Coordinates of C-alpha atoms and ligand atoms in Angstrom, one line a residue:
X1 CA 22.8 53.8 -53.7
X2 CA 25.5 56.4 -54.3
X3 CA 29.2 56.1 -53.6
X4 CA 30.9 58.7 -51.6
X5 CA 34.4 59.7 -50.5
X6 CA 34.9 59.7 -46.8
X7 CA 36.2 63.3 -46.8
X8 CA 33.5 64.8 -49.1
X9 CA 32.8 68.2 -47.5
X10 CA 29.3 68.2 -48.8
X11 CA 28.6 65.0 -47.0
X12 CA 29.4 66.7 -43.7
X13 CA 26.3 68.8 -43.8
X14 CA 24.3 65.7 -43.7
X15 CA 25.6 64.4 -40.4
X16 CA 22.8 62.8 -38.5
X17 CA 21.9 63.0 -34.8
X18 CA 24.5 60.4 -33.8
X19 CA 27.2 62.7 -35.3
X20 CA 28.0 60.0 -37.9
X21 CA 28.0 61.0 -41.5
X22 CA 26.0 58.6 -43.7
X23 CA 28.4 57.2 -46.3
X24 CA 25.6 56.9 -48.8
X25 CA 23.9 60.2 -49.0
X26 CA 20.2 59.7 -49.6
X27 CA 19.9 61.0 -53.1
X28 CA 16.4 61.8 -54.3
X29 CA 15.8 59.2 -57.0
X30 CA 13.8 60.2 -60.1
X31 CA 11.1 57.6 -60.3
X32 CA 8.4 59.8 -61.9
X33 CA 8.3 62.7 -64.3
X34 CA 5.4 65.1 -64.6
X35 CA 3.1 62.7 -62.6
X36 CA 4.1 59.8 -64.8
X37 CA 5.6 56.7 -63.0
X38 CA 8.7 55.8 -64.9
X39 CA 8.9 52.3 -66.3
X40 CA 11.7 49.8 -65.3
X41 CA 13.1 49.9 -68.9
X42 CA 13.9 53.6 -68.3
X43 CA 15.1 53.3 -64.7
X44 CA 17.6 50.6 -65.6
X45 CA 19.8 53.3 -67.2
X46 CA 20.6 55.2 -64.1
X47 CA 18.5 54.3 -61.0
X48 CA 20.6 54.2 -57.8
X49 CA 23.8 55.6 -59.2
X50 CA 25.1 59.2 -59.2
X51 CA 27.9 59.7 -61.7
X52 CA 29.0 62.8 -59.8
X53 CA 30.2 60.5 -57.0
X54 CA 32.4 58.5 -59.3
X55 CA 34.4 61.1 -61.4
X56 CA 31.4 61.5 -63.7
X57 CA 31.7 57.9 -65.0
X58 CA 28.5 57.2 -67.0
X59 CA 28.6 53.6 -65.8
X60 CA 29.5 52.7 -62.3
X61 CA 33.1 51.5 -61.8
X62 CA 33.7 48.0 -60.6
X63 CA 34.6 48.4 -56.9
X64 CA 37.3 45.7 -56.4
X65 CA 37.9 46.2 -52.7
X66 CA 37.4 43.8 -49.8
X67 CA 36.8 46.6 -47.3
X68 CA 35.8 50.2 -46.9
X69 CA 37.4 53.0 -44.9
X70 CA 35.3 54.4 -42.1
X71 CA 35.3 58.2 -41.7
X72 CA 35.4 57.8 -37.9
X73 CA 35.3 55.1 -35.2
X74 CA 31.8 56.1 -34.3
X75 CA 30.7 55.6 -37.9
X76 CA 32.3 52.1 -37.9
X77 CA 30.4 51.2 -34.7
X78 CA 27.2 52.5 -36.2
X79 CA 27.7 50.5 -39.4
X80 CA 28.4 47.3 -37.4
X81 CA 25.2 47.9 -35.3
X82 CA 23.4 47.7 -38.6
X83 CA 25.3 44.7 -39.9
X84 CA 24.8 42.7 -36.8
X85 CA 21.1 43.5 -36.4
X86 CA 21.6 45.5 -33.1
X87 CA 20.0 48.4 -34.8
X88 CA 17.1 47.6 -37.3
X89 CA 17.4 48.6 -40.9
X90 CA 20.8 47.2 -41.9
X91 CA 24.1 49.0 -42.4
X92 CA 23.8 52.5 -43.6
X93 CA 27.3 52.6 -45.0
X94 CA 29.7 50.4 -46.9
X95 CA 31.6 48.1 -44.5
X96 CA 33.2 44.9 -45.9
X97 CA 32.6 43.2 -49.2
X98 CA 31.1 40.1 -47.6
X99 CA 28.2 42.3 -46.4
X100 CA 27.7 44.9 -49.1
X101 CA 29.3 46.9 -52.0
X102 CA 28.4 49.7 -54.4
X103 CA 27.9 47.4 -57.4
X104 CA 25.7 45.0 -55.5
X105 CA 23.6 47.7 -53.9
X106 CA 22.9 49.5 -57.2
X107 CA 22.0 46.1 -58.7
X108 CA 19.7 45.3 -55.8
X109 CA 18.0 48.7 -56.1
X110 CA 17.3 48.0 -59.8
X111 CA 16.2 44.4 -59.3
X112 CA 13.6 45.7 -56.8
X113 CA 12.2 48.0 -59.4
X114 CA 11.2 45.1 -61.7
X115 CA 9.2 43.3 -59.0
X116 CA 8.1 46.5 -57.3
X117 CA 9.7 45.0 -54.2
X118 CA 10.7 47.1 -51.2
X119 CA 14.1 45.3 -50.8
X120 CA 16.3 43.0 -52.8
X121 CA 19.5 41.0 -52.3
X122 CA 21.9 39.4 -54.7
X123 CA 23.9 36.2 -54.4
X124 CA 26.7 34.2 -56.0
X125 CA 24.3 31.8 -57.7
X126 CA 20.6 31.0 -57.7
X127 CA 21.3 28.0 -55.4
X128 CA 23.2 30.3 -53.0
X129 CA 20.1 32.5 -52.9
X130 CA 17.7 29.6 -52.3
X131 CA 20.1 28.0 -49.7
X132 CA 20.5 31.3 -47.8
X133 CA 16.7 31.8 -47.6
X134 CA 16.2 28.3 -46.3
X135 CA 19.0 28.4 -43.8
X136 CA 17.5 31.7 -42.5
X137 CA 14.1 30.3 -42.0
X138 CA 14.3 26.6 -41.0
X139 CA 15.1 24.9 -37.6
X140 CA 15.4 21.2 -36.8
X141 CA 12.0 19.5 -36.7
X142 CA 10.4 22.1 -39.1
X143 CA 8.6 21.1 -42.3
X144 CA 9.0 22.7 -45.7
X145 CA 5.9 22.4 -47.8
X146 CA 6.8 22.7 -51.5
X147 CA 5.3 22.4 -55.0
X148 CA 6.7 19.7 -57.3
X149 CA 8.6 19.3 -59.5
X150 CA 11.5 21.6 -58.4
X151 CA 14.8 22.3 -60.0
X152 CA 16.8 19.2 -59.0
X153 CA 19.4 20.9 -56.9
X154 CA 16.6 22.6 -54.9
X155 CA 15.0 19.2 -54.3
X156 CA 18.4 17.8 -53.2
X157 CA 18.9 20.8 -50.8
X158 CA 15.5 20.3 -49.2
X159 CA 15.4 16.5 -49.2
X160 CA 18.9 15.3 -48.7
X161 CA 20.9 18.2 -47.2
X162 CA 18.4 19.9 -44.9
X163 CA 17.0 16.5 -44.1
X164 CA 20.3 15.6 -42.5
X165 CA 19.6 18.5 -40.0
X166 CA 16.1 17.2 -39.1
X167 CA 14.1 19.3 -41.5
X168 CA 11.1 17.5 -43.1
X169 CA 9.2 18.2 -46.3
X170 CA 5.8 17.5 -47.8
X171 CA 5.0 18.4 -51.4
X172 CA 2.0 18.9 -53.6
X173 CA 1.8 18.8 -57.4
X174 CA 2.3 22.1 -59.2
X175 CA -1.2 22.2 -60.6
X176 CA -2.9 21.4 -57.2
X177 CA -6.3 22.8 -56.4
X178 CA -7.1 24.9 -53.3
X179 CA -8.6 21.8 -51.6
X180 CA -5.4 19.7 -52.2
X181 CA -3.2 22.6 -50.9
X182 CA -5.4 23.0 -47.8
X183 CA -5.0 19.2 -47.1
X184 CA -1.2 19.2 -47.4
X185 CA -0.8 22.3 -45.2
X186 CA -3.1 20.9 -42.5
X187 CA -1.1 17.6 -42.6
X188 CA 2.2 19.5 -42.4
X189 CA 1.0 21.7 -39.6
X190 CA -0.2 18.7 -37.6
X191 CA 3.3 17.3 -37.7
X192 CA 5.1 20.4 -36.3
X193 CA 6.1 24.0 -37.4
X194 CA 5.7 24.8 -41.1
X195 CA 8.8 26.9 -41.7
X196 CA 8.0 28.0 -45.3
X197 CA 6.0 27.2 -48.3
X198 CA 8.3 27.0 -51.3
X199 CA 7.0 27.2 -54.9
X200 CA 8.5 27.0 -58.3
X201 CA 6.3 28.2 -61.1
X202 CA 6.6 27.5 -63.9
X203 CA 8.3 24.3 -62.7
X204 CA 11.6 23.2 -64.2
X205 CA 11.4 21.2 -66.5
X206 CA 7.7 20.6 -67.0
X207 CA 6.5 24.2 -67.2
X208 CA 3.6 23.3 -64.8
X209 CA 2.1 26.4 -63.1
X210 CA 1.3 26.8 -59.4
X211 CA -1.8 28.7 -58.2
X212 CA 0.1 31.3 -56.0
X213 CA -3.2 33.0 -55.0
X214 CA -4.7 29.7 -53.8
X215 CA -1.5 28.9 -51.9
X216 CA -1.5 32.3 -50.2
X217 CA -5.2 32.0 -49.4
X218 CA -4.7 28.5 -48.0
X219 CA -1.9 29.7 -45.8
X220 CA -3.9 32.7 -44.5
X221 CA -6.9 30.5 -43.8
X222 CA -4.8 28.1 -41.7
X223 CA -2.4 30.5 -39.9
X224 CA -4.2 33.9 -40.0
X225 CA -1.8 36.5 -38.5
X226 CA -0.2 34.1 -36.0
X227 CA 3.5 34.5 -35.3
X228 CA 4.1 31.1 -36.9
X229 CA 2.6 32.1 -40.2
X230 CA 5.0 30.6 -42.8
X231 CA 6.1 32.9 -45.7
X232 CA 5.3 31.9 -49.3
X233 CA 8.5 31.9 -51.3
X234 CA 8.6 31.3 -55.1
X235 CA 11.3 30.7 -57.7
X236 CA 10.3 33.1 -60.5
X237 CA 13.3 32.2 -62.7
X238 CA 11.3 31.0 -65.8
X239 CA 8.9 34.0 -66.3
X240 CA 10.2 36.8 -64.1
X241 CA 10.3 39.6 -64.0
X242 CA 8.7 40.4 -67.3
X243 CA 5.9 37.9 -67.6
X244 CA 5.1 37.0 -63.9
X245 CA 5.2 39.1 -60.7
X246 CA 4.2 36.7 -57.8
X247 CA 4.5 39.4 -55.1
X248 CA 1.3 40.8 -56.6
X249 CA -0.4 37.4 -56.2
X250 CA 0.3 36.8 -52.5
X251 CA 3.9 35.6 -52.4
X252 CA 6.1 37.1 -49.7
X253 CA 9.5 36.6 -51.4
X254 CA 10.6 35.8 -54.9
X255 CA 13.9 34.0 -55.6
X256 CA 15.8 34.0 -58.9
X257 CA 18.6 32.3 -60.7
X258 CA 19.9 35.6 -62.2
X259 CA 22.1 33.3 -64.3
X260 CA 19.1 32.9 -66.7
X261 CA 17.0 35.7 -68.2
X262 CA 18.3 38.5 -66.0
X263 CA 21.9 37.8 -66.8
X264 CA 20.7 36.8 -70.3
X265 CA 24.1 36.2 -72.0
X266 CA 25.1 32.9 -70.5
X267 CA 28.3 34.5 -69.2
X268 CA 27.7 34.8 -65.4
X269 CA 26.2 32.9 -62.4
X270 CA 24.2 34.8 -59.8
X271 CA 21.0 34.8 -57.8
X272 CA 18.5 37.2 -56.3
X273 CA 15.8 37.5 -53.6
X274 CA 13.1 40.2 -53.4
X275 CA 10.4 41.1 -51.0
X276 CA 9.5 43.4 -48.1
X277 CA 12.2 44.8 -45.8
X278 CA 10.8 42.7 -42.9
X279 CA 11.1 39.5 -45.0
X280 CA 14.5 40.4 -46.4
X281 CA 16.3 41.5 -43.2
X282 CA 16.8 38.0 -41.7
X283 CA 18.0 36.7 -45.2
X284 CA 20.5 39.6 -45.3
X285 CA 21.7 38.6 -41.8
X286 CA 22.3 35.0 -42.9
X287 CA 24.1 36.2 -46.1
X288 CA 26.3 38.5 -44.0
X289 CA 27.3 35.5 -41.9
X290 CA 27.9 32.8 -44.6
X291 CA 29.1 35.1 -47.4
X292 CA 26.9 34.1 -50.3
X293 CA 26.8 37.7 -51.8
X294 CA 27.4 38.1 -55.5
X295 CA 30.8 39.4 -56.5
X296 CA 31.3 43.0 -57.8
X297 CA 32.2 41.9 -61.4
X298 CA 29.1 39.7 -61.8
X299 CA 27.0 42.5 -60.2
X300 CA 28.3 45.0 -62.8
X301 CA 27.6 42.5 -65.6
X302 CA 24.1 42.2 -64.4
X303 CA 23.6 46.0 -64.4
X304 CA 24.6 45.8 -68.1
X305 CA 22.2 43.0 -68.7
X306 CA 19.2 44.7 -67.0
X307 CA 19.4 47.6 -69.5
X308 CA 18.3 45.2 -72.3
X309 CA 16.1 42.8 -70.2
X310 CA 12.8 43.9 -71.7
X311 CA 14.2 43.9 -75.2
X312 CA 15.8 40.5 -74.9
X313 CA 12.8 38.8 -73.2
X314 CA 10.3 40.3 -75.6
X315 CA 12.2 39.2 -78.6
X316 CA 12.8 35.7 -77.2
X317 CA 9.1 35.4 -76.3
X318 CA 8.1 36.4 -79.9
X319 CA 10.5 33.9 -81.3
X320 CA 9.3 31.1 -79.1
X321 CA 5.7 31.7 -80.2
X322 CA 6.7 31.3 -83.9
X323 CA 8.9 28.2 -83.2
X324 CA 6.3 26.5 -81.1
X325 CA 3.6 27.1 -83.8
X326 CA 5.9 25.3 -86.2
X327 CA 6.7 22.4 -83.9
X328 CA 3.2 21.8 -82.8
X329 CA 2.2 20.5 -86.3
X330 CA 5.3 18.5 -87.0
X331 CA 4.5 14.7 -87.5
X332 CA 7.5 13.7 -85.2
X333 CA 6.3 15.8 -82.3
X334 CA 3.9 14.3 -79.8
X335 CA 3.2 17.6 -77.9
X336 CA 4.6 21.0 -77.2
X337 CA 4.5 22.0 -73.5
X338 CA 4.3 25.7 -74.2
X339 CA 2.3 28.0 -71.9
X340 CA 0.9 29.9 -74.9
X341 CA -0.9 26.7 -76.0
X342 CA -2.9 26.1 -72.8
X343 CA -6.5 25.4 -73.6
X344 CA -9.7 25.5 -71.6
X345 CA -10.2 21.8 -71.9
X346 CA -10.3 19.0 -69.4
X347 CA -6.5 18.4 -69.4
X348 CA -5.3 22.0 -69.4
X349 CA -8.3 23.9 -67.9
X350 CA -6.8 24.5 -64.4
X351 CA -3.4 25.5 -65.8
X352 CA -5.0 27.9 -68.3
X353 CA -6.9 29.5 -65.5
X354 CA -3.7 30.0 -63.4
X355 CA -1.9 31.3 -66.5
X356 CA -4.6 34.0 -67.2
X357 CA -4.6 35.2 -63.6
X358 CA -0.8 35.1 -63.0
X359 CA 1.1 35.5 -66.3
X360 CA 1.4 38.2 -68.9
X361 CA 3.4 36.2 -71.4
X362 CA 4.2 32.6 -72.2
X363 CA 8.0 32.9 -71.9
X364 CA 10.6 31.3 -74.2
X365 CA 11.3 28.1 -72.4
X366 CA 9.2 25.1 -73.1
X367 CA 9.1 21.3 -73.3
X368 CA 9.1 19.5 -76.6
X369 CA 7.8 15.9 -76.3
X370 CA 9.0 13.9 -79.3
X371 CA 7.3 10.7 -80.5
X372 CA 9.7 8.0 -79.1
X373 CA 12.0 8.0 -76.2
X374 CA 15.6 8.7 -75.2
X375 CA 17.1 7.5 -78.6
X376 CA 14.9 9.9 -80.6
X377 CA 15.5 12.8 -78.2
X378 CA 19.3 12.2 -78.4
X379 CA 19.2 12.0 -82.3
X380 CA 17.3 15.3 -82.3
X381 CA 19.7 17.0 -79.9
X382 CA 22.8 15.7 -81.7
X383 CA 21.5 17.0 -85.1
X384 CA 20.9 20.6 -84.0
X385 CA 23.2 23.1 -85.8
X386 CA 22.2 26.6 -84.6
X387 CA 20.7 25.7 -81.2
X388 CA 23.4 24.6 -78.7
X389 CA 23.2 21.3 -76.7
X390 CA 23.6 22.8 -73.2
X391 CA 21.7 23.0 -69.9
X392 CA 20.5 26.4 -68.7
X393 CA 18.1 28.8 -70.2
X394 CA 17.2 32.5 -70.7
X395 CA 20.3 33.5 -72.7
X396 CA 20.5 35.3 -76.1
X397 CA 21.2 32.0 -77.8
X398 CA 18.8 29.0 -78.2
X399 CA 19.7 26.0 -76.0
X400 CA 18.3 22.5 -75.9
X401 CA 18.8 19.7 -73.3
X402 CA 17.4 16.4 -72.0
X403 CA 16.3 16.9 -68.4
X404 CA 15.8 13.2 -67.6
X405 CA 19.5 12.5 -68.6
X406 CA 21.0 15.8 -67.5
X407 CA 19.6 18.4 -65.0
X408 CA 17.2 15.9 -63.4
X409 CA 19.4 12.8 -63.6
X410 CA 19.7 12.6 -59.8
X411 CA 15.8 12.4 -59.4
X412 CA 14.8 8.8 -58.7
X413 CA 13.1 7.1 -61.7
X414 CA 9.8 6.6 -60.0
X415 CA 9.6 10.3 -59.0
X416 CA 10.7 11.4 -62.5
X417 CA 7.8 9.3 -63.9
X418 CA 5.3 10.7 -61.4
X419 CA 6.4 14.3 -62.2
X420 CA 6.3 13.8 -66.0
X421 CA 10.0 14.1 -66.6
X422 CA 10.0 11.5 -69.4
X423 CA 12.7 10.2 -71.8
X424 CA 11.0 11.9 -74.8
X425 CA 11.1 15.4 -73.2
X426 CA 13.5 17.9 -74.6
X427 CA 13.7 21.2 -72.9
X428 CA 14.2 24.2 -75.2
X429 CA 15.1 27.8 -74.3
X430 CA 14.6 30.1 -77.3
X431 CA 17.0 33.0 -77.7
X432 CA 17.0 36.2 -79.8
X433 CA 18.2 34.8 -83.1
X434 CA 16.1 35.1 -86.3
X435 CA 13.0 32.9 -85.7
X436 CA 13.0 31.5 -89.3
X437 CA 16.6 30.4 -89.0
X438 CA 15.7 28.6 -85.8
X439 CA 12.7 26.9 -87.5
X440 CA 15.1 25.8 -90.3
X441 CA 17.4 24.3 -87.7
X442 CA 14.6 22.4 -85.9
X443 CA 13.2 21.2 -89.2
X444 CA 16.5 19.6 -90.3
X445 CA 17.1 18.1 -86.9
X446 CA 13.6 16.6 -86.8
X447 CA 14.3 15.1 -90.2
X448 CA 17.1 13.1 -88.6
X449 CA 15.1 11.7 -85.7
Ligands
LIG501 N1 16.0 27.7 -60.1 C1 15.7 27.3 -61.4 C2 14.3 27.2 -61.8 C3 16.7 26.9 -62.2 O1 16.5 26.5 -63.5 C4 18.1 26.9 -61.7 C5 19.2 26.5 -62.6 O2 19.0 26.0 -63.7 C6 18.3 27.4 -60.4 C7 17.2 27.7 -59.6 C8 19.7 27.4 -59.8 O3 20.3 28.5 -60.3 P1 21.9 28.7 -60.4 O4 22.4 27.7 -61.4 O5 22.1 30.1 -60.8 O6 22.5 28.3 -59.1

């Protein structure tokens, strides 16, 4: 988007047939050069922003305003027709900061570039994004079919909060086969309307992958093009957007905790949703109503972060490969749950197949299974000197945490056991430090286990 001043004389020449001047002049965006499609890393430096409309500022200013002045009453009416859904296509001007804003719109344009999505929205947190999507799609009596495990707050939202409003759920394990997915969908459909199929892949904290192509094919086989065809929504926080792009494998919408790799510096909390305009429109309407949009400052910080996204994720991925190679052979380590180690054997075969079809990199977040239990895990965590003992992931710094005692503490013990969230599981997110320094840190911490 481009910001504009209400009295810009040049804008007058673009008045449309309603007599209302679009506040955001459609600026031809440069997305290719000499027949070459420009890459996201290039587009992150300027896409969606015209410095000429903001005093020549190279970077967009932060627009700290709660509301925007309309150039005429007719323009205000037209914008509200878009905001309220009376006219399809959304608002074509800036209205009120609970609905839209320049920083958020530039960010949404740039996020869409990474996933090659038609439309994108940003939210005040990953959970705000997930909750807004679900509130927009479910009604009492509906069923949500989801993969397991999920990030614990997402499980709480589906099971305990939406459950209070008469929404049911049925789940299947992340690595489920097409036949298992078919069976769960048929069971859910027999019990009422299936509102959405919600996936998380890789799953937090086990790194288990979901076969998105199989889920989409199972959905298509059961529902065809019927009006009740449930969308496939996937949390792409762990590998996206660099190493996995599920819209290309049959998902209808991707959701993100932008707090993680996209933000990348552990200094903001935000969320995102990307998909086709038809999918995104009802989510935007719900966001407009409940006000879960990201704030202008966080949006600006994310624009800064997206400029280095590829650099940061690539370096973190290279570091993780080196650290995991070291950890794998350590005598105090039972197993390293790192996607780069999936083998075509009996245990990993299905996961290795999904990985080859869906992923272009193994990421930098993995599970370290120590020999022992909680005591050994805690000794290891307490001994780390460079890696920080903190939940979250995807930042420039290396973090380590204990899911069973921290992020997934609220998950009942029996379910934790069934999902493989064990006491000897330490989750590690590798950052962009020097890989050999990190190895030295893990080496000295393992010596104290
Ligand atoms: N999805 C996944 C996979 C996560 O790991 C998290 C947070 O850790 C979330 C969603 C929630 O994101 P946020 O903390 O930004 O609300």
